[in-house]
């Protein structure tokens, strides 16, 4: 039986303690010889052997590409939760080069649950199965809560998940007996026997038992790799290669692991035998018409969503499906749970074009475009649709040091950008959280902690590379496709996918970063005072306000945080002193730091948001008494646990209202309110809306049709509709404040010429 697996070759090296460097050097020889895998037996009770985990970790650090695995791990000697974390740790540290092979082993009398009694073969199978379940559960970090199992032999009550491995670690099982073979078929990723322990016909019998068990639970037997430990290399490499080729073609062996500690034999195995076996098997498979083993398991294929032509995804374009290992870490965003049917991760503008073309063939499905996946609006994931995830487009490059001109990919995070620019004493104003992706913020506006001094993020944009709805790639700036360039700055999600931004950044040295907390009795008066002081302050101050609803029995606390763009302590204190007179300070922190250090406040790992965020956004010119009173009443209602005012104004207002698609330049403050109940939030917001003019797209999750007119003044919206008709008439980009194209073809300008 040939299962169609790609052939792999490995080494089985003795972990000798007498010459501890020897197994490490042999591993390096195996890697240099082109072998795929190096393995070590696990006998920690043998004083002549090194500890397997320690050795594997050391080998991982001293090699670059070869995979590493135990052969096999003695499960009774380590709790499965410990094994899970150790395996994930080696996998992360090695860049995804660890495979896990388990064996029932001996020493089951060490399990306290058996009271010291030796396990029967059937009990050992149950114990190993429970261990596999615990290990895999701890690797599923996208699931919420701890792991709880009440197995007979392995119990965990609330064990924390993680760390998540770098890749989907396969679990191979070293087994010979029928019940162990059945377990391999049900839950194993591979079968790992040793040829020296087998009788003629045992491989065929073992394969049959594994296949039957796999099919009984709906698995394709080809999902299970067949590995084999083989003895010393024969004198004639060609004869040995022919023997291994027969084992591959007749018994389905996909991985051959040579036992031996002779570096010359390992070199011959990798350089002579392995290529010969591959050649012999390839020729015979061509004659027989053997198909390759499936890349995805039956369970993964069963998780596919209806209506998506998964098999038509262009070759080379990374595609993550609901049944894939990585899916749990790409399905959601920072604040929103999602269940997309397909996540595409292009690595170039050309692949972005391919992804858009694929989405165009599914017009009935939602399409989301994601950079960092942090946005409060949450529109960068969906349910059942397609997500174009730009995280691989994360390059940060200096184009012209004299002009401070930099090129930044949309998938970069602002913490990364700040760190790179900070090395040169530069900064680019962004939001207030380093985990935000560049793409979303840099097409919506960019209200950040340097806004009053340096303007919006979009005000620093000098050019952009955009993939349009038809898949074409264009460069746009003030003179090339100027209408597109105008739209990108404030409504970019409607006109294309920006694959590179060119920004002219600022010189920013050390700054003052303040975090102040006040006990506030009169919220309305405090809000009004905050607004008055901000507007009268020099532009080097940008301070945000954050508070929530009152808590029973606790005083109302309002926080202010932000930047004074100065390295002079006296100036920093002078800018902050007026705020200290608004209410009693209950906590304060003022640091002389860098913008890069401020933005290094984020976890850049996977995002596992849940539910649906509910937020409303607005822009105001002044914090008037009427607005402050309405906001205070909204907070008193308890419907809004998160309320924020962001200072804008200053340099933002220096740009003309019609210079960009972000038009509300006269606003001095951005307002955002979040609540867990949309109806209650909307009811409270209605009272505040009378005092609000416009909105900031990134902070509003509403899908009300009228929100488009709230976001864009009439003249801006009319211009955007004409641009939409020219660049995206079919509304391919329709899931993020989608603008309807101009209905009258005569009103729709042709894409402006270069």
Tab-separated table of C-alpha atoms in Angstrom, residues 186-367:
chain	number	residue	atom	x	y	z
A	186	UNK	CA	-7.939	7.262	15.551
A	187	UNK	CA	-5.707	10.015	16.879
A	188	UNK	CA	-2.142	9.698	15.648
A	189	UNK	CA	-0.439	11.647	12.900
A	190	UNK	CA	2.095	8.928	12.283
A	191	UNK	CA	3.090	5.335	13.066
A	192	UNK	CA	6.713	4.797	14.168
A	193	UNK	CA	7.828	1.172	14.577
A	194	UNK	CA	11.361	-0.217	14.328
A	195	UNK	CA	12.144	-2.694	11.569
A	196	UNK	CA	14.207	-4.860	13.886
A	197	UNK	CA	11.156	-5.639	16.045
A	198	UNK	CA	8.938	-6.652	13.127
A	199	UNK	CA	8.323	-10.006	11.522
A	200	UNK	CA	7.583	-10.410	7.806
A	201	UNK	CA	4.070	-9.176	7.137
A	202	UNK	CA	3.871	-7.065	10.312
A	203	UNK	CA	3.986	-3.785	8.402
A	204	UNK	CA	1.053	-4.816	6.245
A	205	UNK	CA	-0.911	-6.001	9.279
A	206	UNK	CA	-0.126	-2.827	11.193
A	207	UNK	CA	-1.146	-0.631	8.269
A	208	UNK	CA	-4.402	-2.530	7.890
A	209	UNK	CA	-5.242	-2.116	11.588
A	210	UNK	CA	-4.412	1.606	11.484
A	211	UNK	CA	-6.399	2.136	8.284
A	212	UNK	CA	-9.460	0.373	9.660
A	213	UNK	CA	-9.390	2.448	12.843
A	214	UNK	CA	-8.890	5.667	10.887
A	215	UNK	CA	-11.824	4.963	8.607
A	216	UNK	CA	-14.019	4.121	11.603
A	217	UNK	CA	-13.742	7.742	12.771
A	218	UNK	CA	-14.005	9.296	9.324
A	219	UNK	CA	-10.301	9.817	8.691
A	220	UNK	CA	-8.476	9.250	5.437
A	221	UNK	CA	-5.718	6.685	6.193
A	222	UNK	CA	-3.369	8.764	4.044
A	223	UNK	CA	-3.432	11.417	6.766
A	224	UNK	CA	-1.247	9.141	8.894
A	225	UNK	CA	2.425	9.134	7.948
A	226	UNK	CA	4.242	5.806	8.234
A	227	UNK	CA	7.744	6.142	9.695
A	228	UNK	CA	10.267	3.356	10.174
A	229	UNK	CA	13.474	3.014	12.153
A	230	UNK	CA	15.885	1.009	10.028
A	231	UNK	CA	19.193	-0.618	11.014
A	232	UNK	CA	22.694	-0.007	9.811
A	233	UNK	CA	23.277	1.089	6.239
A	234	UNK	CA	23.983	-1.852	3.901
A	235	UNK	CA	27.369	-2.110	2.218
A	236	UNK	CA	25.876	-1.416	-1.191
A	237	UNK	CA	23.981	1.922	-1.080
A	238	UNK	CA	22.077	1.119	-4.285
A	239	UNK	CA	20.880	-2.198	-2.895
A	240	UNK	CA	19.832	-0.454	0.312
A	241	UNK	CA	17.990	2.221	-1.683
A	242	UNK	CA	16.087	-0.436	-3.628
A	243	UNK	CA	15.092	-2.108	-0.381
A	244	UNK	CA	13.774	1.144	1.069
A	245	UNK	CA	11.965	1.943	-2.183
A	246	UNK	CA	10.111	-1.367	-1.912
A	247	UNK	CA	9.110	-0.506	1.649
A	248	UNK	CA	7.757	2.826	0.427
A	249	UNK	CA	5.857	1.349	-2.520
A	250	UNK	CA	4.577	-1.816	-0.858
A	251	UNK	CA	4.254	-0.880	2.814
A	252	UNK	CA	3.615	2.852	2.593
A	253	UNK	CA	6.689	4.004	4.510
A	254	UNK	CA	7.155	7.731	4.031
A	255	UNK	CA	9.955	8.418	6.517
A	256	UNK	CA	13.080	6.284	6.947
A	257	UNK	CA	15.179	6.861	10.061
A	258	UNK	CA	18.656	5.344	10.081
A	259	UNK	CA	19.984	4.186	13.453
A	260	UNK	CA	23.698	4.782	13.756
A	261	UNK	CA	26.380	7.062	15.096
A	262	UNK	CA	28.860	6.902	12.228
A	263	UNK	CA	29.058	10.322	10.526
A	264	UNK	CA	30.219	8.742	7.264
A	265	UNK	CA	27.155	6.493	7.166
A	266	UNK	CA	24.839	9.421	7.893
A	267	UNK	CA	26.462	11.379	5.081
A	268	UNK	CA	26.051	8.484	2.619
A	269	UNK	CA	22.448	8.012	3.744
A	270	UNK	CA	21.620	11.650	3.080
A	271	UNK	CA	23.684	12.265	-0.029
A	272	UNK	CA	23.510	8.910	-1.827
A	273	UNK	CA	20.707	6.731	-0.533
A	274	UNK	CA	17.960	9.320	-0.063
A	275	UNK	CA	18.162	10.731	-3.614
A	276	UNK	CA	18.236	7.216	-5.066
A	277	UNK	CA	15.144	6.172	-3.104
A	278	UNK	CA	13.281	9.293	-4.162
A	279	UNK	CA	14.150	8.669	-7.802
A	280	UNK	CA	13.106	5.001	-7.733
A	281	UNK	CA	9.807	5.786	-5.979
A	282	UNK	CA	8.996	8.740	-8.249
A	283	UNK	CA	9.441	6.610	-11.366
A	284	UNK	CA	7.289	3.794	-10.037
A	285	UNK	CA	4.603	6.168	-8.779
A	286	UNK	CA	4.447	7.723	-12.209
A	287	UNK	CA	3.861	4.305	-13.747
A	288	UNK	CA	1.261	3.336	-11.156
A	289	UNK	CA	-0.450	6.732	-11.112
A	290	UNK	CA	-0.241	7.090	-7.337
A	291	UNK	CA	-1.697	10.386	-6.128
A	292	UNK	CA	-0.046	12.467	-3.438
A	293	UNK	CA	-1.307	12.242	0.115
A	294	UNK	CA	-3.812	14.977	0.998
A	295	UNK	CA	-2.451	18.163	2.506
A	296	UNK	CA	-5.519	18.636	4.692
A	297	UNK	CA	-7.170	16.065	6.903
A	298	UNK	CA	-10.700	14.821	6.465
A	299	UNK	CA	-11.727	16.845	9.517
A	300	UNK	CA	-10.242	19.985	7.990
A	301	UNK	CA	-11.983	19.399	4.672
A	302	UNK	CA	-15.279	18.838	6.494
A	303	UNK	CA	-14.921	22.277	8.120
A	304	UNK	CA	-14.993	24.086	4.782
A	305	UNK	CA	-17.855	26.525	4.283
A	306	UNK	CA	-20.324	26.239	1.456
A	307	UNK	CA	-19.980	28.531	-1.528
A	308	UNK	CA	-16.182	28.928	-1.544
A	309	UNK	CA	-14.108	27.394	-4.338
A	310	UNK	CA	-11.247	26.391	-2.068
A	311	UNK	CA	-9.495	24.357	-4.735
A	312	UNK	CA	-9.304	27.417	-6.993
A	313	UNK	CA	-7.097	29.478	-4.676
A	314	UNK	CA	-4.072	30.516	-6.771
A	315	UNK	CA	-0.954	28.424	-6.239
A	316	UNK	CA	1.520	30.038	-3.874
A	317	UNK	CA	-1.076	32.197	-2.117
A	318	UNK	CA	-1.252	31.230	1.555
A	319	UNK	CA	-4.799	30.182	2.397
A	320	UNK	CA	-6.004	29.331	5.899
A	321	UNK	CA	-9.246	27.400	6.170
A	322	UNK	CA	-11.527	26.805	9.170
A	323	UNK	CA	-10.048	23.343	9.787
A	324	UNK	CA	-6.416	24.441	9.665
A	325	UNK	CA	-4.119	24.680	12.682
A	326	UNK	CA	-3.542	28.421	12.189
A	327	UNK	CA	-7.225	29.284	11.771
A	328	UNK	CA	-7.853	29.952	15.458
A	329	UNK	CA	-5.263	32.713	15.404
A	330	UNK	CA	-6.577	34.494	12.298
A	331	UNK	CA	-10.335	34.200	12.612
A	332	UNK	CA	-10.891	37.030	15.098
A	333	UNK	CA	-9.673	40.559	15.637
A	334	UNK	CA	-8.771	42.431	18.788
A	335	UNK	CA	-12.385	43.133	19.734
A	336	UNK	CA	-14.490	41.050	17.404
A	337	UNK	CA	-14.985	37.319	17.069
A	338	UNK	CA	-15.243	35.988	13.559
A	339	UNK	CA	-15.674	32.799	11.577
A	340	UNK	CA	-14.533	33.570	8.022
A	341	UNK	CA	-14.659	30.812	5.470
A	342	UNK	CA	-11.186	31.586	4.167
A	343	UNK	CA	-8.275	33.805	5.192
A	344	UNK	CA	-5.835	34.686	2.406
A	345	UNK	CA	-2.383	35.991	3.330
A	346	UNK	CA	-0.703	37.509	0.271
A	347	UNK	CA	3.019	38.197	0.378
A	348	UNK	CA	3.236	40.649	-2.527
A	349	UNK	CA	1.077	43.199	-4.353
A	350	UNK	CA	0.653	40.668	-7.144
A	351	UNK	CA	-0.732	38.140	-4.683
A	352	UNK	CA	-3.047	40.818	-3.293
A	353	UNK	CA	-4.361	41.168	-6.838
A	354	UNK	CA	-4.869	37.406	-7.008
A	355	UNK	CA	-6.717	37.465	-3.689
A	356	UNK	CA	-9.005	40.261	-4.906
A	357	UNK	CA	-9.668	38.366	-8.132
A	358	UNK	CA	-10.586	35.286	-6.099
A	359	UNK	CA	-12.951	37.392	-3.979
A	360	UNK	CA	-14.547	38.878	-7.102
A	361	UNK	CA	-15.528	35.344	-8.132
A	362	UNK	CA	-17.527	35.129	-4.879
A	363	UNK	CA	-19.620	38.328	-5.022
A	364	UNK	CA	-22.224	36.943	-2.648
A	365	UNK	CA	-19.718	36.548	0.204
A	366	UNK	CA	-18.469	39.187	2.640
A	367	UNK	CA	-14.978	40.471	1.895
